[in-house]
Amino acid sequence: MSTLGLMERLNSGEKVVVAEGYLFNFEKRCYLQAGPFVPTVVLEHPDLVQQLHEEFVRAGSDVVLALTYYGHREKLKLINRAYDLEELNRSALRIARKCADETGTLMAGNICNTNVYNPNNPGSKETVKSIFKEQIEWAVEEGADFIVAETFLVFEEAMIALEAINEYGQGLPSVVTLAIMNNRKEGKDYTVDNVEVTEALKRLEASGADVVGLNCIRGPDTMLGIMENVKKSGVKAHLAALPVPYRTTEREPIFIMLTDPKRGTKLFPNNLDCCMSTRDDIFEFGQRCDEIGVPYIGICCGNSPHYTRTLCESIGRKPPACKYSPDMKLHCVFGDDDHAHQYRKKKEAKMTD
């Protein structure tokens, strides 16, 4: 693993792979509830959080992202556990820091959309900023190497997050990513508050964000087109792309819109399995990011270690988990060994009879 910090790596031309998707992963494993998606697993099963961090690093992630996404004050209020706020955040940060130290990776603090920002309510900005402030300060105190601010549907909330990082992050690098819903006009994509994507990223860059881009909501196919436009637009900050691993389409560009091809019902959040991306989809996504020039890449909600490993392989890396990458040469049916040849001969003979 590199001993360089985030910006040193990016400025020297390195790519940075970041495994995300902890909430969905633990929900599938029955340790977290869909709906509120609050990361109580940090307090209830810290050993499992540590294990998933280690699995993602083994699969090639350069960053251990502290599991504080949706661990903010407003989300904990929903489940009547606001009293766990500081303990949850500090515990998540310490688990991540321990794993990063043991594996030689970077540790990132994480803040996200609060769902309470209201442009028509002047007081909501201070409420949102205070939520970010406490999480950023805890991340700094627990030794984060940089701060990720992500999944902002509303551009103005992303700007508040960046303002808070600049003010309370004590100089730590910032990664700020937007989640672009189905808001397209005259061939251009916009945030929920109607700021065109490239313009939004340029304004974040001008306000001091070190890395800007997109995460979540969109799968690889419907995120890449936007990233191509962003690259052509002249954004100078390092670019980030972290889609969800689902087969979103031009007709259904975001994963909360996806419908069941069998029943015609909405898939989000419980039945998305039938629209999962394949490993080849993820491999192609990594290659396209390489071609476009997007150095900060990862997979968001729905990620698992095999996807992160595939993403690393797409850019020519061989993390430890590649020891167990598929190799069909010895498969009993499709392999090249004698047993497979004999099986196929018997099958062909039976078909001839």
mmCIF file of C-alpha atoms in Angstrom:
data_model
loop_
_atom_site.group_PDB
_atom_site.id
_atom_site.type_symbol
_atom_site.label_atom_id
_atom_site.label_comp_id
_atom_site.label_asym_id
_atom_site.label_seq_id
_atom_site.Cartn_x
_atom_site.Cartn_y
_atom_site.Cartn_z
ATOM 1 C CA MET A 1 0.000 0.000 0.000
ATOM 2 C CA SER A 2 1.116 3.560 -0.711
ATOM 3 C CA THR A 3 2.192 5.748 2.203
ATOM 4 C CA LEU A 4 1.101 8.902 0.391
ATOM 5 C CA GLY A 5 -1.951 10.936 1.357
ATOM 6 C CA LEU A 6 -4.999 11.338 -0.854
ATOM 7 C CA MET A 7 -3.885 14.451 -2.712
ATOM 8 C CA GLU A 8 -0.303 13.262 -3.100
ATOM 9 C CA ARG A 9 -1.605 10.109 -4.765
ATOM 10 C CA LEU A 10 -3.997 11.912 -7.068
ATOM 11 C CA ASN A 11 -1.547 14.691 -7.935
ATOM 12 C CA SER A 12 1.089 12.108 -8.855
ATOM 13 C CA GLY A 13 -1.286 10.367 -11.249
ATOM 14 C CA GLU A 14 -2.348 7.471 -9.043
ATOM 15 C CA LYS A 15 -5.893 6.192 -9.056
ATOM 16 C CA VAL A 16 -7.729 5.834 -5.774
ATOM 17 C CA VAL A 17 -10.278 3.043 -5.344
ATOM 18 C CA VAL A 18 -12.855 3.518 -2.595
ATOM 19 C CA ALA A 19 -15.214 0.796 -1.424
ATOM 20 C CA GLU A 20 -18.571 2.127 -0.264
ATOM 21 C CA GLY A 21 -21.990 0.510 0.132
ATOM 22 C CA TYR A 22 -21.864 -0.519 3.779
ATOM 23 C CA LEU A 23 -25.524 0.171 4.570
ATOM 24 C CA PHE A 24 -26.936 -2.038 1.826
ATOM 25 C CA ASN A 25 -24.371 -4.739 2.555
ATOM 26 C CA PHE A 26 -25.367 -4.982 6.209
ATOM 27 C CA GLU A 27 -29.069 -4.791 5.350
ATOM 28 C CA LYS A 28 -28.674 -7.822 3.095
ATOM 29 C CA ARG A 29 -26.876 -9.617 5.912
ATOM 30 C CA CYS A 30 -29.774 -8.783 8.272
ATOM 31 C CA TYR A 31 -27.832 -6.496 10.604
ATOM 32 C CA LEU A 32 -29.440 -3.209 9.540
ATOM 33 C CA GLN A 33 -32.985 -2.095 8.782
ATOM 34 C CA ALA A 34 -34.066 -0.868 5.352
ATOM 35 C CA GLY A 35 -36.080 2.302 5.599
ATOM 36 C CA PRO A 36 -34.206 4.345 8.187
ATOM 37 C CA PHE A 37 -30.880 2.780 7.094
ATOM 38 C CA VAL A 38 -29.206 4.037 10.283
ATOM 39 C CA PRO A 39 -25.804 2.315 10.858
ATOM 40 C CA THR A 40 -26.572 0.954 14.340
ATOM 41 C CA VAL A 41 -24.492 -2.098 13.378
ATOM 42 C CA VAL A 42 -21.482 0.000 14.453
ATOM 43 C CA LEU A 43 -22.616 -0.273 18.080
ATOM 44 C CA GLU A 44 -24.352 -3.644 17.945
ATOM 45 C CA HIS A 45 -21.820 -5.628 15.898
ATOM 46 C CA PRO A 46 -18.547 -3.677 15.679
ATOM 47 C CA ASP A 47 -16.665 -6.867 14.860
ATOM 48 C CA LEU A 48 -18.648 -7.213 11.641
ATOM 49 C CA VAL A 49 -17.901 -3.624 10.652
ATOM 50 C CA GLN A 50 -14.206 -4.287 11.205
ATOM 51 C CA GLN A 51 -14.480 -7.470 9.143
ATOM 52 C CA LEU A 52 -16.161 -5.744 6.189
ATOM 53 C CA HIS A 53 -13.544 -2.984 6.246
ATOM 54 C CA GLU A 54 -10.862 -5.672 6.061
ATOM 55 C CA GLU A 55 -12.641 -7.513 3.247
ATOM 56 C CA PHE A 56 -12.935 -4.348 1.188
ATOM 57 C CA VAL A 57 -9.240 -3.532 1.717
ATOM 58 C CA ARG A 58 -8.297 -7.091 0.805
ATOM 59 C CA ALA A 59 -10.361 -6.638 -2.364
ATOM 60 C CA GLY A 60 -8.312 -3.549 -3.211
ATOM 61 C CA SER A 61 -9.876 -0.483 -1.581
ATOM 62 C CA ASP A 62 -7.302 2.224 -0.917
ATOM 63 C CA VAL A 63 -9.579 3.835 1.657
ATOM 64 C CA VAL A 64 -11.390 2.702 4.784
ATOM 65 C CA LEU A 65 -14.534 4.820 4.872
ATOM 66 C CA ALA A 66 -15.868 5.246 8.407
ATOM 67 C CA LEU A 67 -19.443 4.000 8.669
ATOM 68 C CA THR A 68 -21.027 7.292 9.697
ATOM 69 C CA TYR A 69 -23.237 7.673 6.629
ATOM 70 C CA TYR A 70 -26.766 8.342 7.951
ATOM 71 C CA GLY A 71 -25.247 8.316 11.420
ATOM 72 C CA HIS A 72 -26.077 11.971 11.900
ATOM 73 C CA ARG A 73 -28.339 13.661 14.421
ATOM 74 C CA GLU A 74 -31.518 13.793 12.300
ATOM 75 C CA LYS A 75 -31.371 10.126 11.306
ATOM 76 C CA LEU A 76 -30.804 8.940 14.867
ATOM 77 C CA LYS A 77 -33.808 10.984 15.978
ATOM 78 C CA LEU A 78 -35.974 8.928 13.615
ATOM 79 C CA ILE A 79 -35.269 5.785 15.594
ATOM 80 C CA ASN A 80 -35.180 7.522 18.992
ATOM 81 C CA ARG A 81 -31.470 6.956 19.485
ATOM 82 C CA ALA A 82 -30.073 10.485 19.421
ATOM 83 C CA TYR A 83 -28.340 9.645 22.704
ATOM 84 C CA ASP A 84 -26.036 7.308 20.708
ATOM 85 C CA LEU A 85 -24.871 10.045 18.332
ATOM 86 C CA GLU A 86 -21.334 10.690 19.559
ATOM 87 C CA GLU A 87 -20.643 7.102 20.573
ATOM 88 C CA LEU A 88 -21.730 5.804 17.173
ATOM 89 C CA ASN A 89 -19.618 8.320 15.278
ATOM 90 C CA ARG A 90 -16.498 7.942 17.374
ATOM 91 C CA SER A 91 -16.794 4.148 17.385
ATOM 92 C CA ALA A 92 -17.137 4.035 13.602
ATOM 93 C CA LEU A 93 -14.149 6.331 13.178
ATOM 94 C CA ARG A 94 -12.008 4.315 15.577
ATOM 95 C CA ILE A 95 -12.866 1.024 13.889
ATOM 96 C CA ALA A 96 -11.958 2.537 10.521
ATOM 97 C CA ARG A 97 -8.759 4.109 11.859
ATOM 98 C CA LYS A 98 -7.638 0.789 13.352
ATOM 99 C CA CYS A 99 -8.206 -1.033 10.078
ATOM 100 C CA ALA A 100 -6.450 1.672 8.060
ATOM 101 C CA ASP A 101 -3.448 1.591 10.396
ATOM 102 C CA GLU A 102 -3.221 -2.191 10.196
ATOM 103 C CA THR A 103 -3.500 -2.293 6.411
ATOM 104 C CA GLY A 104 -1.596 0.824 5.385
ATOM 105 C CA THR A 105 -4.630 2.464 3.812
ATOM 106 C CA LEU A 106 -6.255 5.876 4.203
ATOM 107 C CA MET A 107 -9.158 6.540 6.565
ATOM 108 C CA ALA A 108 -11.949 8.911 5.575
ATOM 109 C CA GLY A 109 -14.568 10.583 7.695
ATOM 110 C CA ASN A 110 -18.009 10.664 6.111
ATOM 111 C CA ILE A 111 -20.860 13.188 6.095
ATOM 112 C CA CYS A 112 -23.914 13.027 3.869
ATOM 113 C CA ASN A 113 -27.306 14.446 2.896
ATOM 114 C CA THR A 114 -29.395 15.315 5.942
ATOM 115 C CA ASN A 115 -32.843 15.480 4.295
ATOM 116 C CA VAL A 116 -33.709 18.542 6.407
ATOM 117 C CA TYR A 117 -32.293 21.381 4.308
ATOM 118 C CA ASN A 118 -35.047 23.727 3.147
ATOM 119 C CA PRO A 119 -34.089 26.752 1.027
ATOM 120 C CA ASN A 120 -37.302 28.453 2.108
ATOM 121 C CA ASN A 121 -36.369 28.159 5.770
ATOM 122 C CA PRO A 122 -33.302 30.316 6.575
ATOM 123 C CA GLY A 123 -32.797 28.515 9.872
ATOM 124 C CA SER A 124 -32.360 25.143 8.174
ATOM 125 C CA LYS A 125 -28.903 26.078 6.880
ATOM 126 C CA GLU A 126 -27.564 26.515 10.400
ATOM 127 C CA THR A 127 -29.256 23.281 11.478
ATOM 128 C CA VAL A 128 -27.598 21.387 8.648
ATOM 129 C CA LYS A 129 -24.227 23.043 9.210
ATOM 130 C CA SER A 130 -24.307 22.153 12.913
ATOM 131 C CA ILE A 131 -24.953 18.494 11.969
ATOM 132 C CA PHE A 132 -21.914 18.536 9.696
ATOM 133 C CA LYS A 133 -19.808 20.446 12.217
ATOM 134 C CA GLU A 134 -20.018 17.837 14.960
ATOM 135 C CA GLN A 135 -19.347 14.932 12.605
ATOM 136 C CA ILE A 136 -16.380 16.709 11.002
ATOM 137 C CA GLU A 137 -14.877 17.636 14.356
ATOM 138 C CA TRP A 138 -15.149 14.040 15.577
ATOM 139 C CA ALA A 139 -13.531 12.828 12.345
ATOM 140 C CA VAL A 140 -10.624 15.237 12.815
ATOM 141 C CA GLU A 141 -10.168 14.216 16.458
ATOM 142 C CA GLU A 142 -10.196 10.517 15.549
ATOM 143 C CA GLY A 143 -7.497 10.924 12.913
ATOM 144 C CA ALA A 144 -9.283 10.985 9.540
ATOM 145 C CA ASP A 145 -7.009 11.529 6.540
ATOM 146 C CA PHE A 146 -9.722 13.310 4.543
ATOM 147 C CA ILE A 147 -13.457 14.001 4.616
ATOM 148 C CA VAL A 148 -16.015 12.597 2.198
ATOM 149 C CA ALA A 149 -19.233 14.609 1.781
ATOM 150 C CA GLU A 150 -21.599 12.688 -0.451
ATOM 151 C CA THR A 151 -24.999 11.896 -1.946
ATOM 152 C CA PHE A 152 -26.216 15.468 -2.160
ATOM 153 C CA LEU A 153 -29.334 15.748 -4.280
ATOM 154 C CA VAL A 154 -29.519 19.450 -3.443
ATOM 155 C CA PHE A 155 -26.524 21.505 -4.583
ATOM 156 C CA GLU A 156 -26.915 24.112 -1.850
ATOM 157 C CA GLU A 157 -26.636 21.419 0.820
ATOM 158 C CA ALA A 158 -23.398 20.224 -0.790
ATOM 159 C CA MET A 159 -22.100 23.769 -0.555
ATOM 160 C CA ILE A 160 -22.996 23.886 3.141
ATOM 161 C CA ALA A 161 -21.109 20.619 3.641
ATOM 162 C CA LEU A 162 -18.035 22.005 1.888
ATOM 163 C CA GLU A 163 -18.260 25.216 3.904
ATOM 164 C CA ALA A 164 -18.300 23.150 7.087
ATOM 165 C CA ILE A 165 -15.300 21.080 5.980
ATOM 166 C CA ASN A 166 -13.379 24.238 5.126
ATOM 167 C CA GLU A 167 -14.252 25.745 8.500
ATOM 168 C CA TYR A 168 -13.932 22.743 10.838
ATOM 169 C CA GLY A 169 -11.837 20.218 8.937
ATOM 170 C CA GLN A 170 -8.485 21.733 9.928
ATOM 171 C CA GLY A 171 -7.156 21.601 6.388
ATOM 172 C CA LEU A 172 -8.092 18.001 5.585
ATOM 173 C CA PRO A 173 -8.755 17.313 1.874
ATOM 174 C CA SER A 174 -12.394 17.205 0.811
ATOM 175 C CA VAL A 175 -14.248 14.910 -1.566
ATOM 176 C CA VAL A 176 -17.707 16.262 -2.447
ATOM 177 C CA THR A 177 -20.069 14.243 -4.639
ATOM 178 C CA LEU A 178 -23.587 14.866 -5.888
ATOM 179 C CA ALA A 179 -26.409 12.393 -6.485
ATOM 180 C CA ILE A 180 -28.144 13.337 -9.723
ATOM 181 C CA MET A 181 -31.806 12.422 -9.889
ATOM 182 C CA ASN A 182 -33.937 12.219 -13.038
ATOM 183 C CA ASN A 183 -33.886 15.951 -13.731
ATOM 184 C CA ARG A 184 -32.902 16.392 -17.365
ATOM 185 C CA LYS A 185 -33.665 19.426 -19.528
ATOM 186 C CA GLU A 186 -32.629 20.023 -23.121
ATOM 187 C CA GLY A 187 -29.969 17.345 -22.965
ATOM 188 C CA LYS A 188 -28.431 18.511 -19.677
ATOM 189 C CA ASP A 189 -28.670 17.057 -16.177
ATOM 190 C CA TYR A 190 -29.507 19.124 -13.109
ATOM 191 C CA THR A 191 -29.524 18.818 -9.341
ATOM 192 C CA VAL A 192 -32.856 18.827 -7.509
ATOM 193 C CA ASP A 193 -32.497 22.586 -6.970
ATOM 194 C CA ASN A 194 -31.913 23.063 -10.704
ATOM 195 C CA VAL A 195 -28.177 23.675 -10.924
ATOM 196 C CA GLU A 196 -26.650 22.127 -14.033
ATOM 197 C CA VAL A 197 -24.190 19.391 -13.054
ATOM 198 C CA THR A 198 -21.012 20.772 -14.613
ATOM 199 C CA GLU A 199 -21.810 24.223 -13.241
ATOM 200 C CA ALA A 200 -22.389 22.732 -9.785
ATOM 201 C CA LEU A 201 -19.053 20.910 -9.812
ATOM 202 C CA LYS A 202 -17.224 24.020 -11.028
ATOM 203 C CA ARG A 203 -18.716 26.015 -8.173
ATOM 204 C CA LEU A 204 -17.671 23.358 -5.658
ATOM 205 C CA GLU A 205 -14.176 23.402 -7.143
ATOM 206 C CA ALA A 206 -14.043 27.202 -6.926
ATOM 207 C CA SER A 207 -15.083 26.982 -3.263
ATOM 208 C CA GLY A 208 -12.160 24.726 -2.411
ATOM 209 C CA ALA A 209 -13.275 21.118 -2.951
ATOM 210 C CA ASP A 210 -10.279 18.925 -3.786
ATOM 211 C CA VAL A 211 -12.241 16.135 -5.478
ATOM 212 C CA VAL A 212 -15.684 16.547 -7.052
ATOM 213 C CA GLY A 213 -18.029 14.221 -8.862
ATOM 214 C CA LEU A 214 -20.999 11.913 -8.538
ATOM 215 C CA ASN A 215 -21.992 9.049 -6.293
ATOM 216 C CA CYS A 216 -24.986 6.787 -5.698
ATOM 217 C CA ILE A 217 -28.464 6.918 -7.339
ATOM 218 C CA ARG A 218 -27.186 6.058 -10.836
ATOM 219 C CA GLY A 219 -25.714 2.826 -12.117
ATOM 220 C CA PRO A 220 -22.564 2.727 -14.247
ATOM 221 C CA ASP A 221 -24.352 3.141 -17.580
ATOM 222 C CA THR A 222 -26.280 6.283 -16.613
ATOM 223 C CA MET A 223 -23.452 7.877 -14.647
ATOM 224 C CA LEU A 224 -20.714 7.572 -17.263
ATOM 225 C CA GLY A 225 -22.404 9.849 -19.790
ATOM 226 C CA ILE A 226 -22.595 12.645 -17.245
ATOM 227 C CA MET A 227 -18.956 12.114 -16.258
ATOM 228 C CA GLU A 228 -17.907 12.370 -19.904
ATOM 229 C CA ASN A 229 -19.650 15.739 -20.142
ATOM 230 C CA VAL A 230 -18.072 16.877 -16.879
ATOM 231 C CA LYS A 231 -14.611 15.980 -18.149
ATOM 232 C CA LYS A 232 -15.195 17.915 -21.377
ATOM 233 C CA SER A 233 -16.502 20.936 -19.445
ATOM 234 C CA GLY A 234 -13.100 21.868 -18.077
ATOM 235 C CA VAL A 235 -13.548 21.034 -14.384
ATOM 236 C CA LYS A 236 -9.980 21.062 -13.098
ATOM 237 C CA ALA A 237 -10.431 19.324 -9.739
ATOM 238 C CA HIS A 238 -9.844 15.589 -9.557
ATOM 239 C CA LEU A 239 -13.020 13.773 -10.579
ATOM 240 C CA ALA A 240 -14.896 11.072 -8.675
ATOM 241 C CA ALA A 241 -17.426 8.488 -9.867
ATOM 242 C CA LEU A 242 -19.049 5.987 -7.500
ATOM 243 C CA PRO A 243 -22.228 4.487 -9.008
ATOM 244 C CA VAL A 244 -24.564 1.920 -7.527
ATOM 245 C CA PRO A 245 -24.072 -1.582 -9.009
ATOM 246 C CA TYR A 246 -27.474 -1.755 -10.694
ATOM 247 C CA ARG A 247 -28.439 -1.772 -14.360
ATOM 248 C CA THR A 248 -30.067 1.616 -14.658
ATOM 249 C CA THR A 249 -31.191 2.626 -18.135
ATOM 250 C CA GLU A 250 -32.020 5.726 -20.141
ATOM 251 C CA ARG A 251 -35.702 5.082 -19.391
ATOM 252 C CA GLU A 252 -35.006 4.413 -15.686
ATOM 253 C CA PRO A 253 -31.754 6.321 -15.034
ATOM 254 C CA ILE A 254 -31.816 6.074 -11.231
ATOM 255 C CA PHE A 255 -32.075 2.907 -9.198
ATOM 256 C CA ILE A 256 -35.074 4.004 -7.150
ATOM 257 C CA MET A 257 -37.034 4.063 -10.439
ATOM 258 C CA LEU A 258 -36.157 0.532 -11.536
ATOM 259 C CA THR A 259 -39.102 -1.784 -12.112
ATOM 260 C CA ASP A 260 -39.342 -5.539 -11.831
ATOM 261 C CA PRO A 261 -39.291 -7.037 -15.357
ATOM 262 C CA LYS A 262 -41.512 -9.855 -14.069
ATOM 263 C CA ARG A 263 -44.082 -7.958 -11.990
ATOM 264 C CA GLY A 264 -43.784 -4.366 -13.167
ATOM 265 C CA THR A 265 -43.494 -3.151 -9.573
ATOM 266 C CA LYS A 266 -40.853 -0.858 -8.087
ATOM 267 C CA LEU A 267 -37.724 -2.719 -6.982
ATOM 268 C CA PHE A 268 -36.295 -0.264 -4.455
ATOM 269 C CA PRO A 269 -35.152 -1.155 -1.861
ATOM 270 C CA ASN A 270 -36.016 -4.808 -1.231
ATOM 271 C CA ASN A 271 -36.041 -6.399 -4.672
ATOM 272 C CA LEU A 272 -33.166 -4.821 -6.558
ATOM 273 C CA ASP A 273 -31.368 -8.144 -6.902
ATOM 274 C CA CYS A 274 -32.813 -8.869 -10.346
ATOM 275 C CA CYS A 275 -31.159 -5.709 -11.734
ATOM 276 C CA MET A 276 -27.705 -6.144 -10.215
ATOM 277 C CA SER A 277 -24.737 -5.246 -12.387
ATOM 278 C CA THR A 278 -22.547 -8.111 -13.512
ATOM 279 C CA ARG A 279 -18.835 -8.222 -12.831
ATOM 280 C CA ASP A 280 -18.285 -7.487 -16.515
ATOM 281 C CA ASP A 281 -20.409 -4.331 -16.121
ATOM 282 C CA ILE A 282 -18.156 -3.164 -13.295
ATOM 283 C CA PHE A 283 -15.019 -4.071 -15.243
ATOM 284 C CA GLU A 284 -16.223 -1.997 -18.211
ATOM 285 C CA PHE A 285 -17.090 0.889 -15.891
ATOM 286 C CA GLY A 286 -13.555 0.915 -14.470
ATOM 287 C CA GLN A 287 -12.051 0.854 -17.941
ATOM 288 C CA ARG A 288 -14.238 3.737 -19.112
ATOM 289 C CA CYS A 289 -13.298 5.822 -16.072
ATOM 290 C CA ASP A 290 -9.675 5.163 -16.939
ATOM 291 C CA GLU A 291 -10.265 6.302 -20.512
ATOM 292 C CA ILE A 292 -12.265 9.390 -19.503
ATOM 293 C CA GLY A 293 -9.758 10.395 -16.826
ATOM 294 C CA VAL A 294 -11.631 9.824 -13.571
ATOM 295 C CA PRO A 295 -9.046 8.880 -10.930
ATOM 296 C CA TYR A 296 -11.228 8.534 -7.795
ATOM 297 C CA ILE A 297 -13.520 5.556 -8.362
ATOM 298 C CA GLY A 298 -15.640 3.176 -6.352
ATOM 299 C CA ILE A 299 -18.978 1.440 -5.960
ATOM 300 C CA CYS A 300 -21.778 2.714 -3.721
ATOM 301 C CA CYS A 301 -25.007 1.125 -2.372
ATOM 302 C CA GLY A 302 -25.107 -2.569 -3.277
ATOM 303 C CA ASN A 303 -21.342 -3.020 -3.302
ATOM 304 C CA SER A 304 -19.632 -6.212 -2.154
ATOM 305 C CA PRO A 305 -15.945 -7.167 -2.100
ATOM 306 C CA HIS A 306 -16.168 -9.031 -5.433
ATOM 307 C CA TYR A 307 -17.226 -5.806 -7.155
ATOM 308 C CA THR A 308 -14.353 -3.857 -5.594
ATOM 309 C CA ARG A 309 -11.914 -6.576 -6.670
ATOM 310 C CA THR A 310 -13.290 -6.452 -10.213
ATOM 311 C CA LEU A 311 -12.968 -2.665 -10.281
ATOM 312 C CA CYS A 312 -9.328 -2.965 -9.247
ATOM 313 C CA GLU A 313 -8.683 -5.591 -11.903
ATOM 314 C CA SER A 314 -10.194 -3.269 -14.519
ATOM 315 C CA ILE A 315 -7.387 -0.764 -13.930
ATOM 316 C CA GLY A 316 -4.665 -3.395 -13.863
ATOM 317 C CA ARG A 317 -4.352 -4.022 -10.138
ATOM 318 C CA LYS A 318 -4.074 -7.373 -8.389
ATOM 319 C CA PRO A 319 -5.110 -6.988 -4.737
ATOM 320 C CA PRO A 320 -4.761 -9.967 -2.359
ATOM 321 C CA ALA A 321 -8.327 -11.113 -3.090
ATOM 322 C CA CYS A 322 -7.276 -11.836 -6.679
ATOM 323 C CA LYS A 323 -5.870 -15.104 -5.360
ATOM 324 C CA TYR A 324 -9.452 -16.302 -5.641
ATOM 325 C CA SER A 325 -10.486 -14.588 -8.865
ATOM 326 C CA PRO A 326 -12.428 -16.958 -11.147
ATOM 327 C CA ASP A 327 -10.375 -19.482 -13.096
ATOM 328 C CA MET A 328 -12.506 -21.886 -15.084
ATOM 329 C CA LYS A 329 -9.673 -24.026 -16.471
ATOM 330 C CA LEU A 330 -10.259 -26.653 -13.774
ATOM 331 C CA HIS A 331 -14.058 -26.546 -13.807
ATOM 332 C CA CYS A 332 -15.603 -30.006 -14.101
ATOM 333 C CA VAL A 333 -17.744 -28.999 -17.068
ATOM 334 C CA PHE A 334 -16.141 -25.978 -18.700
ATOM 335 C CA GLY A 335 -12.497 -26.600 -17.803
ATOM 336 C CA ASP A 336 -9.513 -27.924 -19.728
ATOM 337 C CA ASP A 337 -8.648 -30.939 -17.562
ATOM 338 C CA ASP A 338 -9.280 -34.588 -18.499
ATOM 339 C CA HIS A 339 -12.358 -34.884 -16.320
ATOM 340 C CA ALA A 340 -14.059 -32.008 -18.123
ATOM 341 C CA HIS A 341 -13.103 -33.438 -21.532
ATOM 342 C CA GLN A 342 -14.522 -36.841 -20.563
ATOM 343 C CA TYR A 343 -17.727 -35.210 -19.306
ATOM 344 C CA ARG A 344 -18.209 -33.360 -22.565
ATOM 345 C CA LYS A 345 -17.511 -36.516 -24.619
ATOM 346 C CA LYS A 346 -20.124 -38.457 -22.670
ATOM 347 C CA LYS A 347 -22.624 -35.643 -23.086
ATOM 348 C CA GLU A 348 -21.985 -35.414 -26.824
ATOM 349 C CA ALA A 349 -22.282 -39.187 -27.184
ATOM 350 C CA LYS A 350 -25.582 -39.189 -25.317
ATOM 351 C CA MET A 351 -26.929 -36.430 -27.540
ATOM 352 C CA THR A 352 -25.876 -38.423 -30.652
ATOM 353 C CA ASP A 353 -27.663 -41.544 -29.375
#
